[in-house]
Amino acid sequence: MSGLSELEFSDRGKLAVKEIRRIKEINQWLSSTIVVGTFANIFAGNGIIKSHYNLTQTDFNSFNKALRDSPSIAKRTIKTISGLQAIRAKTSKERQFWKAVYNGCVAAK
């Protein structure tokens, strides 16, 4: 398989990889924060009556939408970055890599 062995990123490509990693980390943090924050707001330090009231007042539709939209925002941002990098790539291997990312390919860890 010829693949992308020996791929060397341009300086812009290296920055884009760092930015994509940062976006993925922020997305994971944001999703966790949404869940923890919502449930802490409902239950933390509250008695049964206050927790019940908080539970009835929580907008779970907005909570669900925030959890659902967070990954799609990250994906769109990564798609934008990879599309620009495919256009700016200096070599065909780097262009091939960015096109694959743009089309949804992700690297294994």
XYZ file of C-alpha atoms in Angstrom:
109
model
C 0.000 0.000 0.000
C 1.569 3.290 -1.047
C -0.670 5.337 1.275
C 0.716 8.287 3.080
C 3.913 6.832 4.476
C 6.659 9.423 4.546
C 4.124 12.247 4.670
C 5.703 15.483 5.812
C 3.483 18.372 6.751
C 4.137 21.956 5.791
C 4.324 24.463 8.636
C 0.683 25.389 7.993
C -0.210 21.702 7.977
C 1.461 21.160 11.343
C -0.462 24.112 12.795
C -3.703 22.745 11.359
C -3.102 19.340 12.974
C -2.530 21.061 16.342
C -5.690 23.130 15.872
C -7.769 20.050 15.026
C -6.463 18.275 18.136
C -7.329 21.357 20.202
C -10.858 21.460 18.758
C -11.383 17.784 19.595
C -10.156 18.329 23.174
C -12.392 21.368 23.618
C -15.364 19.418 22.269
C -14.774 16.589 24.752
C -14.398 19.088 27.594
C -17.522 20.975 26.531
C -19.661 17.832 26.363
C -18.496 16.766 29.829
C -19.057 20.245 31.228
C -22.606 20.391 29.869
C -23.504 17.104 31.563
C -21.727 17.736 34.867
C -22.916 21.333 35.087
C -26.544 20.468 34.447
C -26.665 17.657 36.966
C -24.697 19.627 39.553
C -27.185 22.461 39.148
C -30.064 20.072 39.792
C -28.690 17.967 42.633
C -25.497 19.379 44.225
C -26.034 20.522 47.768
C -29.814 20.558 47.413
C -32.376 18.699 49.466
C -35.126 16.619 47.932
C -37.561 19.519 47.549
C -35.026 21.882 45.952
C -33.689 19.091 43.682
C -37.226 18.229 42.591
C -37.931 21.888 41.826
C -34.651 22.230 39.874
C -35.445 19.039 37.989
C -38.859 20.358 36.943
C -37.351 23.685 35.866
C -34.485 22.252 33.809
C -34.897 22.654 30.074
C -33.912 19.168 28.926
C -34.676 20.030 25.295
C -31.949 22.692 25.386
C -29.668 20.318 27.287
C -30.178 17.626 24.627
C -29.685 20.114 21.790
C -26.410 21.374 23.311
C -25.089 17.821 23.641
C -26.189 16.953 20.107
C -24.851 20.128 18.469
C -21.417 20.220 20.096
C -19.902 17.397 17.979
C -21.425 18.722 14.743
C -19.924 22.166 15.347
C -16.513 20.567 15.902
C -16.905 18.431 12.761
C -17.826 21.460 10.633
C -14.841 23.381 11.972
C -12.479 20.472 11.268
C -13.978 20.119 7.779
C -13.333 23.820 7.108
C -9.719 23.573 8.317
C -9.007 20.420 6.310
C -10.609 21.842 3.164
C -8.432 24.935 3.340
C -5.361 22.804 3.971
C -6.166 20.629 0.935
C -6.181 23.786 -1.174
C -2.966 25.133 0.385
C -1.019 21.838 0.443
C 2.419 21.944 -1.143
C 2.672 18.236 -1.967
C 0.263 15.700 -3.420
C 0.604 13.450 -0.341
C -0.312 16.275 1.996
C -3.224 17.235 -0.285
C -4.384 13.594 -0.289
C -4.232 13.534 3.520
C -6.287 16.717 3.919
C -8.850 15.554 1.364
C -9.259 12.328 3.350
C -9.779 14.301 6.569
C -12.230 16.578 4.767
C -14.195 13.530 3.626
C -14.435 12.169 7.169
C -11.414 9.933 7.498
C -9.908 9.962 10.994
C -6.526 8.659 12.103
C -6.333 5.705 14.474
C -4.683 6.375 17.811
